[in-house]
Every structure is written in structure tokens, then in C-alpha cells.
């Protein structure tokens, strides 16, 4: 730096001796010319087909949670027996713990009175959008250790091809500029790039010398919105007479999540095995399935005609249940406002009326028109929250 300073290439911004080193502005075009040597057009390189990050293991873990009441410590850490149960059912799933904690972070798993359960809305959103959003989410998440690293990758690469060695050197320098004492910065960067390729966020080509963002990833990072995949899934399971269901690897995640509501997961592998049992049908009925809906679902996804004994057995198990219903009432207490009383309310006690199910909004609107101020009305929303994906676009470090 002293030599460069003596030649007038760089200078210091202040007089304290600790101020930033500033590059002579006229050298920026020359540096840009050097940088362009490390860039290429996407069409100039032969690319390896990008990998696809599968969310099949995540759906299998959600289905395994439905089968047994797994208790957990504070912080949603399953007890040892819970981990053992998950590993038995998901034996071929690598990184079972990582998948579990990702689902917790995404809000797909929740804890109720010390027992783990599946959050319906979040799990369904994850199954429907996960193929497109999960790789981008993992990319953003992998960069959180060094704030601004995701934005650095995004601006370096853009929609072009970039030399791998140049990307490694640039990201290593970025990390060292934040923490000069960081040991093994280059190994860390190479590991991250390998992870991004495995996730399908990046593609490599030209004898692994070049890198680029995979086709749907760059627009998603630029806009913060991932386009949902239109990929056609295999929807042909095999329902056997012994009530076992054989599920191929390329099965629709939403259908796989639905299958986990009516059948117990026994094993996950290239071909996963589920079992329809009396207990699983009871679970399905509690989740608002009925015999017709279960039959129609199995017929739609089955490769062959549904075995007759399977249909009869399911109907028999459904008919064996006696149905009861609890009506959770909302009660309206009116004092001296009989003229403002909406129609269709049953008086259960003098001045106390029961609001019919699903009519609360209508009743509140009617009372508001008659200048009745209602105290204690609960806010209305449908279902629970969806998956907590967080920010999907790189955040520039200020």
C-alpha cells in the first residue's frame, strides 16, 4: 500500500492513519475490464442439468409425527424415544435432525401441551410451494452467518455465468473483510458453493469452471417471489389387498401429505410403504375425511383399480364409529336493545341469545347498523398461519 500510495494509485481518506484506503477513481473502468474477463454469457457454456432439492423427506417426517404422540422438552426438543421413533420410520432419510429443525423453523411443527403436532395450514403451504421456495429459503438461510453475503453473491453473479475461482476469491475476501481472523474462509466458501449446487440454486458447467444461478432462482431472488413449479408428478401408487400402499419417489407432495392423514407411514425409501389401519382411518375422520372422500382419493392416485376388500374394509371401519358433535357457542347478551335484535337468534336465558355457527360476522354487522356497540367480539380469521418463509430476496448490507 505504501508503494501504491507513493505512485498516487491509492490515498487515505483522513489524517488519523486509520481512515479507509480509497482507490483513485479513474482506475474503476480498468478494474471493471479485468472483472469482465471472469464473466461469460449463459449461452456460451455447456451446463450440467441442475439438481432438484426434494422436500419428500420433510413430508415423510410430518406424516411420521401423525402416527405417534411424540413428547418434547421445552424448545421443542423431542425426547430420546421420540428421536428413535422418527429414525425407525425414516431410516433412509439423511439428516433427520436437520429436516426436523427446518420444519420447526418454518412453523410446520408446533407443540401442544408437551406433544408435537403438525400445523395444518403451514404444512399444506409447505407441500404446495416447497419445491420452488425451499431451495431459495435454504440459500438465504445459509448466508445469515455473514449478513450481506447473499446480496454479494446475487450482485456478483447476476444473470450471467461467473468463473468458480473468481466467486470463491470474492466471497473469501468478503468474509475476511468482516472478520479478518476467520480461519478456513476459503474452505467455508467452497462448502457453501457445493451446498448451493446440491440444492439446485446454482448450476455448474464448462468442466466445473463456470457457475450460474439455476433458471427459476435468479428471478425469485430478484423479485422475492418464487414461481410455483408446474412439474408433473407421478400419481400412481399401488394399493395392495393387505392394505399396504406403495408410494413412488416422484409423488406429489400435497398428495403425500394427504396420504399421511389416512395411512400410517411404515418406511420411507425409493419406494415408501404406508399402511391403512383402523387407527389411521379414525385419525382421518377426526381430520374431516369420510368414506367417500377417502375412496375417491385412493382411486385417483392408484395405478390399478382399488381392491374390493380395501373399499369394504374402509367403509366398515368408518361405519363402526359413532359420531358426536360439540357446538362451541358464542352468546350475545343484550340489555334494553330488543329493537336491534337480529333475526334467527335463540333465546337461551332472558336477554341471552346464542349466535348460530358461522353467522358471527353477519350478526355483528347487523348490530352495527342499529348503533349497538358490541364488547368482547373476537377477531375472525380462517385457520392458522402458513409457513414462515421469511424474506426471500437478498438483503443489502447498509
XYZ file of C-alpha atoms in Angstrom:
398
model
C 0.000 0.000 0.000
C 2.897 2.372 0.713
C 4.296 1.808 -2.788
C 0.870 2.290 -4.375
C 0.381 5.429 -2.298
C 3.737 6.862 -3.405
C 2.660 6.349 -7.017
C -0.683 8.042 -6.418
C -2.810 4.938 -7.106
C -4.418 4.912 -3.645
C -4.742 7.513 -0.929
C -6.138 7.664 2.595
C -9.364 9.464 3.378
C -8.194 11.284 6.517
C -5.192 12.268 8.594
C -5.541 9.842 11.515
C -3.756 6.983 9.791
C -6.800 4.758 10.482
C -9.170 6.045 7.807
C -10.289 3.959 4.784
C -7.953 3.497 1.825
C -9.521 4.999 -1.286
C -8.782 3.887 -4.836
C -8.062 6.542 -7.434
C -11.474 6.921 -9.175
C -10.005 6.792 -12.696
C -8.943 3.163 -12.114
C -12.512 1.860 -11.737
C -13.050 1.359 -15.509
C -9.802 -0.631 -15.648
C -10.949 -2.846 -12.764
C -14.308 -3.391 -14.478
C -12.463 -4.509 -17.607
C -10.493 -7.038 -15.527
C -13.691 -8.287 -13.870
C -15.347 -8.856 -17.239
C -12.721 -11.499 -18.031
C -14.323 -13.641 -15.322
C -17.831 -13.291 -16.814
C -19.444 -15.038 -19.753
C -22.805 -15.247 -21.418
C -25.026 -18.068 -20.184
C -25.411 -19.414 -23.730
C -21.613 -19.645 -24.173
C -21.216 -22.506 -21.655
C -22.482 -26.107 -21.740
C -24.345 -26.597 -18.441
C -24.910 -29.697 -16.321
C -28.598 -30.348 -15.616
C -29.451 -28.691 -12.269
C -30.261 -30.867 -9.298
C -33.641 -30.686 -7.607
C -33.871 -30.334 -3.844
C -36.592 -32.763 -2.785
C -38.962 -31.970 0.085
C -40.136 -35.593 0.170
C -38.213 -36.259 3.403
C -39.862 -33.262 5.081
C -43.341 -34.529 4.160
C -42.437 -38.044 5.380
C -41.355 -36.606 8.743
C -44.634 -34.676 9.066
C -46.525 -37.896 8.304
C -44.462 -39.781 10.908
C -45.464 -37.223 13.555
C -49.133 -38.070 12.933
C -48.588 -41.727 13.770
C -47.412 -41.373 17.371
C -47.706 -38.863 20.205
C -44.096 -37.681 20.466
C -43.408 -35.703 23.618
C -40.843 -32.932 23.719
C -38.878 -30.783 26.115
C -39.117 -27.013 26.223
C -37.785 -25.622 22.971
C -39.495 -28.490 21.064
C -36.584 -30.908 21.528
C -38.049 -34.460 21.261
C -37.145 -36.917 23.993
C -34.784 -39.766 23.116
C -37.639 -42.192 22.403
C -39.138 -39.656 20.008
C -35.905 -39.416 18.021
C -35.676 -43.223 17.962
C -39.238 -43.496 16.615
C -38.547 -40.980 13.836
C -35.324 -42.748 12.863
C -37.132 -46.122 12.711
C -39.779 -44.769 10.343
C -37.398 -42.556 8.354
C -34.354 -44.806 8.327
C -33.187 -43.850 4.838
C -33.707 -40.108 5.379
C -30.314 -38.377 5.752
C -30.026 -35.567 8.292
C -33.281 -36.364 10.076
C -32.497 -33.829 12.817
C -31.754 -31.073 10.299
C -35.052 -31.730 8.498
C -36.929 -31.691 11.825
C -35.499 -28.343 12.930
C -36.127 -26.818 9.492
C -39.801 -27.747 9.796
C -39.897 -26.221 13.289
C -38.344 -23.009 11.940
C -40.871 -22.921 9.091
C -43.764 -23.300 11.550
C -44.921 -26.680 10.178
C -44.465 -28.366 13.591
C -45.977 -26.993 16.767
C -46.162 -28.045 20.390
C -49.439 -28.529 22.250
C -49.247 -29.424 25.940
C -45.836 -31.015 25.539
C -46.770 -33.104 22.466
C -45.572 -32.429 18.905
C -48.245 -31.923 16.279
C -48.459 -30.870 12.631
C -49.634 -27.335 11.881
C -52.226 -27.975 9.113
C -52.070 -24.683 7.190
C -48.290 -24.333 7.367
C -47.731 -27.969 6.354
C -50.114 -27.669 3.395
C -48.483 -24.451 2.203
C -45.041 -26.049 2.530
C -46.159 -29.085 0.491
C -47.713 -26.899 -2.219
C -44.890 -24.337 -2.545
C -41.838 -26.088 -1.110
C -40.372 -27.354 -4.386
C -39.998 -23.764 -5.587
C -39.374 -21.899 -2.320
C -37.339 -24.340 -0.222
C -34.036 -24.076 -2.218
C -34.182 -20.254 -2.177
C -35.010 -20.300 1.545
C -32.023 -22.565 2.218
C -29.755 -20.265 0.176
C -30.809 -17.138 2.123
C -30.554 -19.057 5.403
C -27.051 -20.377 4.649
C -25.751 -16.806 4.298
C -27.109 -15.465 7.604
C -23.819 -16.089 9.432
C -22.334 -13.231 7.393
C -25.028 -10.578 6.787
C -24.902 -9.329 3.221
C -23.251 -12.467 1.820
C -26.393 -13.426 -0.123
C -26.532 -9.941 -1.683
C -22.826 -10.177 -2.568
C -23.424 -13.476 -4.415
C -26.502 -12.022 -6.134
C -24.703 -8.907 -7.395
C -21.527 -10.757 -8.400
C -23.299 -13.367 -10.482
C -26.499 -11.705 -11.633
C -27.966 -13.417 -14.675
C -24.533 -14.223 -16.147
C -22.006 -17.035 -15.946
C -19.169 -16.495 -13.476
C -15.863 -18.312 -13.055
C -15.932 -20.514 -9.948
C -12.447 -19.470 -8.758
C -13.348 -15.785 -9.062
C -16.529 -16.327 -6.997
C -14.566 -18.242 -4.346
C -11.932 -15.498 -4.084
C -14.523 -12.692 -3.962
C -16.614 -14.352 -1.242
C -13.492 -15.279 0.757
C -12.394 -11.625 0.682
C -15.910 -10.546 1.688
C -15.810 -12.809 4.761
C -12.289 -11.714 5.695
C -13.295 -8.059 5.384
C -15.932 -8.723 8.087
C -13.749 -10.946 10.243
C -10.016 -10.870 9.432
C -9.356 -13.659 11.947
C -11.767 -16.102 10.292
C -9.949 -19.412 9.903
C -10.682 -21.580 6.880
C -12.666 -18.923 4.997
C -11.896 -20.479 1.605
C -12.976 -23.956 2.702
C -16.186 -22.479 4.100
C -16.930 -20.722 0.802
C -16.261 -23.862 -1.261
C -18.564 -25.817 1.063
C -21.346 -23.247 0.615
C -20.999 -23.327 -3.174
C -21.203 -27.141 -3.119
C -24.342 -26.882 -0.966
C -25.940 -24.383 -3.362
C -25.261 -26.716 -6.313
C -26.768 -29.667 -4.399
C -29.866 -27.572 -3.645
C -30.291 -26.689 -7.324
C -29.741 -22.982 -6.599
C -26.700 -22.961 -8.891
C -25.583 -24.884 -11.966
C -22.029 -25.700 -12.925
C -20.669 -26.108 -16.428
C -17.572 -25.921 -18.609
C -15.677 -28.678 -16.745
C -16.947 -27.186 -13.461
C -15.104 -23.912 -14.167
C -18.278 -21.823 -14.525
C -21.300 -21.221 -12.318
C -24.685 -19.585 -12.796
C -27.985 -19.340 -10.952
C -30.419 -22.086 -11.949
C -33.239 -20.992 -14.246
C -36.036 -20.141 -11.730
C -33.717 -18.959 -8.939
C -32.417 -15.615 -10.264
C -35.934 -14.191 -10.952
C -37.017 -15.396 -7.490
C -34.077 -13.670 -5.785
C -34.620 -10.523 -7.844
C -38.342 -10.228 -7.097
C -38.560 -12.017 -3.740
C -41.328 -14.253 -5.140
C -40.735 -17.828 -6.229
C -42.766 -19.131 -9.176
C -44.551 -22.341 -8.212
C -43.290 -25.304 -10.233
C -45.547 -26.737 -12.924
C -43.648 -30.024 -12.913
C -45.859 -33.064 -13.436
C -45.577 -35.595 -10.621
C -46.150 -39.311 -10.732
C -49.547 -40.018 -9.165
C -49.525 -43.792 -9.371
C -49.389 -45.554 -6.031
C -50.098 -49.244 -5.596
C -52.815 -50.097 -3.073
C -52.446 -53.783 -2.147
C -55.161 -56.093 -0.795
C -53.319 -56.310 2.562
C -53.972 -52.516 2.981
C -50.351 -51.566 2.249
C -49.771 -48.579 -0.031
C -46.566 -48.421 -2.108
C -45.593 -44.826 -2.936
C -43.086 -43.947 -5.715
C -40.349 -41.402 -5.146
C -41.733 -38.807 -7.584
C -45.101 -38.484 -5.850
C -46.928 -35.182 -5.494
C -46.005 -33.651 -2.076
C -49.562 -32.436 -1.428
C -50.982 -35.903 -2.143
C -48.245 -37.435 0.019
C -49.266 -35.169 2.900
C -52.910 -36.191 2.395
C -51.943 -39.866 2.311
C -50.288 -39.402 5.713
C -53.664 -38.375 7.125
C -55.389 -41.632 6.158
C -52.483 -44.118 6.373
C -49.537 -44.743 8.717
C -46.015 -44.408 7.330
C -44.036 -47.622 7.872
C -40.865 -46.918 5.915
C -39.503 -44.243 3.603
C -37.188 -45.221 0.763
C -37.042 -45.096 -3.031
C -40.493 -46.676 -2.720
C -42.138 -45.742 0.590
C -44.589 -48.015 2.376
C -47.762 -46.814 4.112
C -50.389 -48.950 5.877
C -54.106 -48.212 6.082
C -55.268 -49.251 9.557
C -58.358 -48.826 11.690
C -56.431 -46.290 13.751
C -55.369 -44.308 10.678
C -58.980 -44.203 9.436
C -60.046 -42.908 12.869
C -57.421 -40.172 12.517
C -58.717 -39.329 9.043
C -62.286 -38.994 10.340
C -61.071 -36.549 13.004
C -59.419 -34.575 10.173
C -62.775 -34.250 8.336
C -62.403 -37.143 5.892
C -65.317 -39.503 5.196
C -65.634 -42.856 3.409
C -66.461 -41.270 0.027
C -63.598 -38.791 0.202
C -61.081 -41.481 1.207
C -62.256 -43.806 -1.578
C -62.175 -41.068 -4.220
C -58.631 -40.049 -3.184
C -57.274 -43.604 -3.327
C -58.944 -44.276 -6.684
C -57.452 -41.096 -8.145
C -53.855 -41.799 -7.122
C -53.922 -45.584 -7.571
C -52.278 -47.145 -10.618
C -54.732 -50.061 -10.646
C -58.357 -50.447 -9.730
C -58.820 -50.277 -5.971
C -59.115 -53.816 -4.481
C -62.705 -54.529 -3.457
C -61.758 -55.684 0.033
C -59.906 -52.394 0.685
C -63.015 -50.325 -0.094
C -65.251 -52.568 2.013
C -62.845 -52.588 4.954
C -62.546 -48.797 4.969
C -66.336 -48.397 4.832
C -66.697 -50.876 7.678
C -64.194 -49.041 9.854
C -65.933 -45.730 9.120
C -69.383 -47.134 9.982
C -68.035 -48.551 13.248
C -67.592 -45.021 14.571
C -70.418 -43.259 16.329
C -70.383 -39.557 15.575
C -70.976 -36.835 18.137
C -70.597 -33.097 17.746
C -69.711 -30.347 20.196
C -71.179 -26.942 19.365
C -68.961 -24.218 20.743
C -71.372 -21.357 21.157
C -70.993 -17.599 21.005
C -73.557 -15.902 23.210
C -74.933 -12.401 22.823
C -76.106 -10.535 25.932
C -78.466 -7.625 25.119
C -79.647 -5.059 27.639
C -82.578 -2.829 26.609
C -81.939 -3.296 22.892
C -84.725 -5.633 21.813
C -85.485 -3.492 18.780
C -81.947 -4.007 17.476
C -82.098 -7.796 17.840
C -81.146 -9.554 14.568
C -83.350 -12.389 13.300
C -82.551 -16.046 13.811
C -81.240 -15.923 17.397
C -82.469 -18.410 20.004
C -83.011 -17.022 23.493
C -81.411 -19.420 25.976
C -81.902 -17.206 29.051
C -83.673 -13.862 29.470
C -81.612 -11.368 27.467
C -79.032 -14.040 26.436
C -79.052 -15.282 22.819
C -76.970 -17.933 21.068
C -75.259 -16.832 17.824
C -75.550 -19.607 15.168
C -72.335 -21.139 13.874
C -70.629 -19.199 11.046
C -73.004 -16.217 11.430
C -70.981 -14.079 13.856
C -69.812 -11.584 11.200
C -73.378 -11.178 9.909
C -74.760 -10.604 13.408
C -72.043 -8.054 14.235
C -72.743 -6.145 11.001
C -76.486 -6.111 11.754
C -75.938 -4.781 15.282
C -73.515 -2.116 13.999
C -76.229 -0.811 11.621
C -78.516 -0.379 14.632
C -75.847 1.560 16.578
C -75.208 -1.250 19.044
C -71.657 -1.288 20.416
C -70.535 -4.885 20.890
C -67.945 -5.629 23.573
C -65.732 -8.733 23.529
C -66.070 -9.628 19.848
C -63.120 -11.823 18.894
C -61.221 -11.061 15.654
C -62.041 -13.530 12.919
C -59.545 -15.371 10.724
C -59.529 -18.691 8.936
C -57.159 -21.432 10.021
C -53.693 -20.958 11.449
C -50.706 -19.247 9.922
C -48.959 -20.528 6.844
C -45.293 -21.466 6.580
C -42.945 -18.754 7.877
C -40.613 -18.474 4.882
C -39.303 -15.071 5.897
C -37.510 -12.767 3.444
C -36.923 -14.443 0.067
C -34.794 -11.690 -1.548
C -31.145 -10.949 -0.656
C -30.813 -8.072 1.783
C -28.205 -5.442 1.004
C -25.904 -4.719 3.933
C -26.018 -0.982 4.712
